[in-house]
Short mmCIF file of N, CA and C in Angstrom, two decimals:
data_model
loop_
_atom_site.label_atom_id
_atom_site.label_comp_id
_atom_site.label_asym_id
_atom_site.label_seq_id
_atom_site.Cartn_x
_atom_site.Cartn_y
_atom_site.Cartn_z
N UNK A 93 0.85 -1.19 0.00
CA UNK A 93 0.00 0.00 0.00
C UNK A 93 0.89 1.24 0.00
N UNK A 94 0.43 2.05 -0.86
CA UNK A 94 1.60 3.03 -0.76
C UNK A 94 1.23 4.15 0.10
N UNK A 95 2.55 4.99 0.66
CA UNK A 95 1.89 5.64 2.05
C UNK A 95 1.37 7.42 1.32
N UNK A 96 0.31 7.08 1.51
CA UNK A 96 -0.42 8.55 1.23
C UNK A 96 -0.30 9.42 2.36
N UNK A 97 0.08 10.95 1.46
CA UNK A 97 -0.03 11.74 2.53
C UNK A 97 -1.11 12.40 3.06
N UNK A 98 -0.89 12.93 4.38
CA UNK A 98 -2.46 12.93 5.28
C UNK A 98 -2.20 13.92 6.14
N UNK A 99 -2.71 15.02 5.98
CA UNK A 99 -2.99 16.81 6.64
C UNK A 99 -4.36 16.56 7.24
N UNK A 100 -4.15 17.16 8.61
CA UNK A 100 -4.93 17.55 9.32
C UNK A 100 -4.88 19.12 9.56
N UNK A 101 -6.21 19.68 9.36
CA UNK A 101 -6.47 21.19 9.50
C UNK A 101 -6.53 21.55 10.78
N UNK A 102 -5.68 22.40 11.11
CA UNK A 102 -5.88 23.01 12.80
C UNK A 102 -7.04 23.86 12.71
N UNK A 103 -7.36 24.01 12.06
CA UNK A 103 -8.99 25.52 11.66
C UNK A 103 -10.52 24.86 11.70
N UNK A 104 -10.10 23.70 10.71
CA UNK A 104 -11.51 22.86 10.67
C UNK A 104 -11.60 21.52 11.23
N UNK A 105 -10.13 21.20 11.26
CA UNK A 105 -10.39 19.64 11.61
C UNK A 105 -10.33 18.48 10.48
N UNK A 106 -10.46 19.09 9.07
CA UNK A 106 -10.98 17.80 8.41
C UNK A 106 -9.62 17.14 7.72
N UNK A 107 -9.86 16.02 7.61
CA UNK A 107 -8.33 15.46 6.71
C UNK A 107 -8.17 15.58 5.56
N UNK A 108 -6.88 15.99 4.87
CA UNK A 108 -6.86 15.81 3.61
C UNK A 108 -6.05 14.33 3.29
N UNK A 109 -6.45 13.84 2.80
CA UNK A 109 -5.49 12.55 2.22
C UNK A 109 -5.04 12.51 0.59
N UNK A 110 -3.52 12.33 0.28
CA UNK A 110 -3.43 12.29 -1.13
C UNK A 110 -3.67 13.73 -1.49
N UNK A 111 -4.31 13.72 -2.76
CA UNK A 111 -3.91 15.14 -3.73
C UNK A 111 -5.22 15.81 -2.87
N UNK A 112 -6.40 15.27 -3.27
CA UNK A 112 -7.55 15.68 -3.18
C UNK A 112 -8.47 15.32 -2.78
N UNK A 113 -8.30 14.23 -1.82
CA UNK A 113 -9.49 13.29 -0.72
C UNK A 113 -9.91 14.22 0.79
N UNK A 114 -10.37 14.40 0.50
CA UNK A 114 -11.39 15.31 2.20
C UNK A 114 -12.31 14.62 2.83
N UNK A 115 -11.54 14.12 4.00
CA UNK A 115 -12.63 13.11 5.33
C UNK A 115 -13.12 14.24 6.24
N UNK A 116 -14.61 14.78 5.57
CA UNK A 116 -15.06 15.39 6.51
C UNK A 116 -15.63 14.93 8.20
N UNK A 117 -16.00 15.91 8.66
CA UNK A 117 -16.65 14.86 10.06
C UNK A 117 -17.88 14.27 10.20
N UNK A 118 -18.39 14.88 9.42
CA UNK A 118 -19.62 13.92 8.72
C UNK A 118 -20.11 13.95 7.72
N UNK A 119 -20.57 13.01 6.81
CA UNK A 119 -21.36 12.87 5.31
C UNK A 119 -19.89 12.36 4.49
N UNK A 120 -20.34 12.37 3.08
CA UNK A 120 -19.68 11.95 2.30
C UNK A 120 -18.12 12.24 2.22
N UNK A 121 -16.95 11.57 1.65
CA UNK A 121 -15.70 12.02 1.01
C UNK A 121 -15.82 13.59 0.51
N UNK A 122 -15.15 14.45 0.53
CA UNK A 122 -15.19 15.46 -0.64
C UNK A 122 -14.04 15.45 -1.39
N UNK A 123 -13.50 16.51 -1.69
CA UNK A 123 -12.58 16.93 -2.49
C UNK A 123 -12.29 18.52 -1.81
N UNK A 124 -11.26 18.93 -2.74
CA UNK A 124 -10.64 20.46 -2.17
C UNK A 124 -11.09 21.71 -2.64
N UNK A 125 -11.93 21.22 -3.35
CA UNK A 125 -12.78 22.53 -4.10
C UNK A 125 -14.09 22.81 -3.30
N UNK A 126 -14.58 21.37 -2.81
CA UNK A 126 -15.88 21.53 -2.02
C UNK A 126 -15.23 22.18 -0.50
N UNK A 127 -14.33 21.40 -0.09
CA UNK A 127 -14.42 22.08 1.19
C UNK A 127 -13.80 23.17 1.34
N UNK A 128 -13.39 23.89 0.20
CA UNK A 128 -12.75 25.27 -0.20
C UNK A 128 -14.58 26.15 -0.05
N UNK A 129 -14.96 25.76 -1.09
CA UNK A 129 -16.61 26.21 -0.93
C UNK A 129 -17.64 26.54 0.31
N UNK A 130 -17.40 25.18 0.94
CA UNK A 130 -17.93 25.31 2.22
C UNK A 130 -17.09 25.97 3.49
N UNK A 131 -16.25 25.65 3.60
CA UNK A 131 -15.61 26.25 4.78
C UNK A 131 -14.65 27.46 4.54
N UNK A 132 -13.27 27.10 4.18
CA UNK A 132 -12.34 27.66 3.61
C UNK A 132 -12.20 29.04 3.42
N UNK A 133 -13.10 29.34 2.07
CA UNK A 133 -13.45 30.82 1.66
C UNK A 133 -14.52 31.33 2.55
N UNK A 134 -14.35 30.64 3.55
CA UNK A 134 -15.80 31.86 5.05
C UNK A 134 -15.18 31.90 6.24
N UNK A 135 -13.93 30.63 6.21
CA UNK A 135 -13.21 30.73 8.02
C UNK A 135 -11.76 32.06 7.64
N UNK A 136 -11.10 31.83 6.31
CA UNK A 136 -10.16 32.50 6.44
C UNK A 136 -9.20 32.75 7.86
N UNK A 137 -8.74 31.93 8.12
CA UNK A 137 -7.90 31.69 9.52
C UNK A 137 -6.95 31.22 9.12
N UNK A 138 -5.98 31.74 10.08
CA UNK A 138 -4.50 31.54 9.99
C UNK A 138 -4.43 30.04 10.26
N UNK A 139 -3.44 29.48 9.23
CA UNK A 139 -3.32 28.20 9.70
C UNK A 139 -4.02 26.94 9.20
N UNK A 140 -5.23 27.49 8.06
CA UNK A 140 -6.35 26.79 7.04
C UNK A 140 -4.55 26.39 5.97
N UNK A 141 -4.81 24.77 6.03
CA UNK A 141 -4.10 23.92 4.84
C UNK A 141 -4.86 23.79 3.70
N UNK A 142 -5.87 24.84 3.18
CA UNK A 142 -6.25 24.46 1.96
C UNK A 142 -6.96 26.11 1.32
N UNK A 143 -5.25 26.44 0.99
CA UNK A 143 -5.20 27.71 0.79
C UNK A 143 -4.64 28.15 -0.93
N UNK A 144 -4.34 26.93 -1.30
CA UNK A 144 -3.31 27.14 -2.44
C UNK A 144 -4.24 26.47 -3.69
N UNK A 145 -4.91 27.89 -4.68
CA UNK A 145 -6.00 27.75 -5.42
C UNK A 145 -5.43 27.08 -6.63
N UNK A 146 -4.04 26.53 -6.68
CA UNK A 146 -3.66 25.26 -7.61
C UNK A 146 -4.27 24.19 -7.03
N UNK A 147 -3.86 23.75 -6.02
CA UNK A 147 -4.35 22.49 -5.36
C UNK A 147 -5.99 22.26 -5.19
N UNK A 148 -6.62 23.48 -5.05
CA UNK A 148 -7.92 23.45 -4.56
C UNK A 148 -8.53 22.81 -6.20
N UNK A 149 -8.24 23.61 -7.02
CA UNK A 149 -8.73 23.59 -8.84
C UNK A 149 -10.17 23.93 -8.88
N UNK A 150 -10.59 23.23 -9.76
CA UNK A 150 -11.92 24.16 -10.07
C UNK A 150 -12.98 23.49 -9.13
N UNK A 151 -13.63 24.63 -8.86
CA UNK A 151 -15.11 24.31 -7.89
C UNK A 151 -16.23 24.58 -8.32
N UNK A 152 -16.50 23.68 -8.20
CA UNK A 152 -18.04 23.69 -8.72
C UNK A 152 -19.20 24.26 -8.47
N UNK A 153 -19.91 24.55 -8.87
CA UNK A 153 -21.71 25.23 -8.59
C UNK A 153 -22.54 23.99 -7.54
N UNK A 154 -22.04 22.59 -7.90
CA UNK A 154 -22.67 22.05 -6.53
C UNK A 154 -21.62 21.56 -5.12
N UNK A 155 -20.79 22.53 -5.03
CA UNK A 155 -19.45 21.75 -4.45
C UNK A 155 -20.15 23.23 -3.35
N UNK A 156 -20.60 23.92 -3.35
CA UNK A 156 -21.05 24.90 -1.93
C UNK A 156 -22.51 24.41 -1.64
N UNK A 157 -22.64 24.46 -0.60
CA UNK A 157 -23.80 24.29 0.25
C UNK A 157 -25.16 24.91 -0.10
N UNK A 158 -26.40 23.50 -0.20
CA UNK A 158 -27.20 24.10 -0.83
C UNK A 158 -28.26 23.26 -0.04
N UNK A 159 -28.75 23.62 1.02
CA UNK A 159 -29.53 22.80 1.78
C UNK A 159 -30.99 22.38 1.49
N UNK A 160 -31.36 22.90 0.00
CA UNK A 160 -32.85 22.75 -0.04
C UNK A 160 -32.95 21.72 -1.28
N UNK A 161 -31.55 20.92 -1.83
CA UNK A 161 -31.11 19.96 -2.42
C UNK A 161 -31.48 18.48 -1.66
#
């Protein structure tokens, strides 16, 4: 198994694994664009690991929070 790398956010908590795997604390896997969407671009805190809008890439129209979905 090869050893993937694995960031933990001091801001939110959630893991990143690999390029673009996000173990939120609850619900589905995401990616770095969604939890750029949801959290990210609203906590702006020192110390957010998912800051670098190469890595994040493109985000989507359903990758932000849409609760009546």
């Amino acid at each position: 198994m090869a050893n993937l790398n694995r960031e933990t956010c001091s801001v939110c908590g959630v893991k990143i694994v690999g390029e673009d795997t996000v173990i939120f604390s609850s619900g589905p896997v995401g990616t770095r664009g969604r939890l750029w969407a949801r959290v990210c671009s609203y906590a702006k805190k020192t110390g957010c690991i998912n800051q670098d809008h190469q890595a994040i890439g493109e985000v989507h129209e359903n990758d932000y929070y849409n609760p009546l979905k």
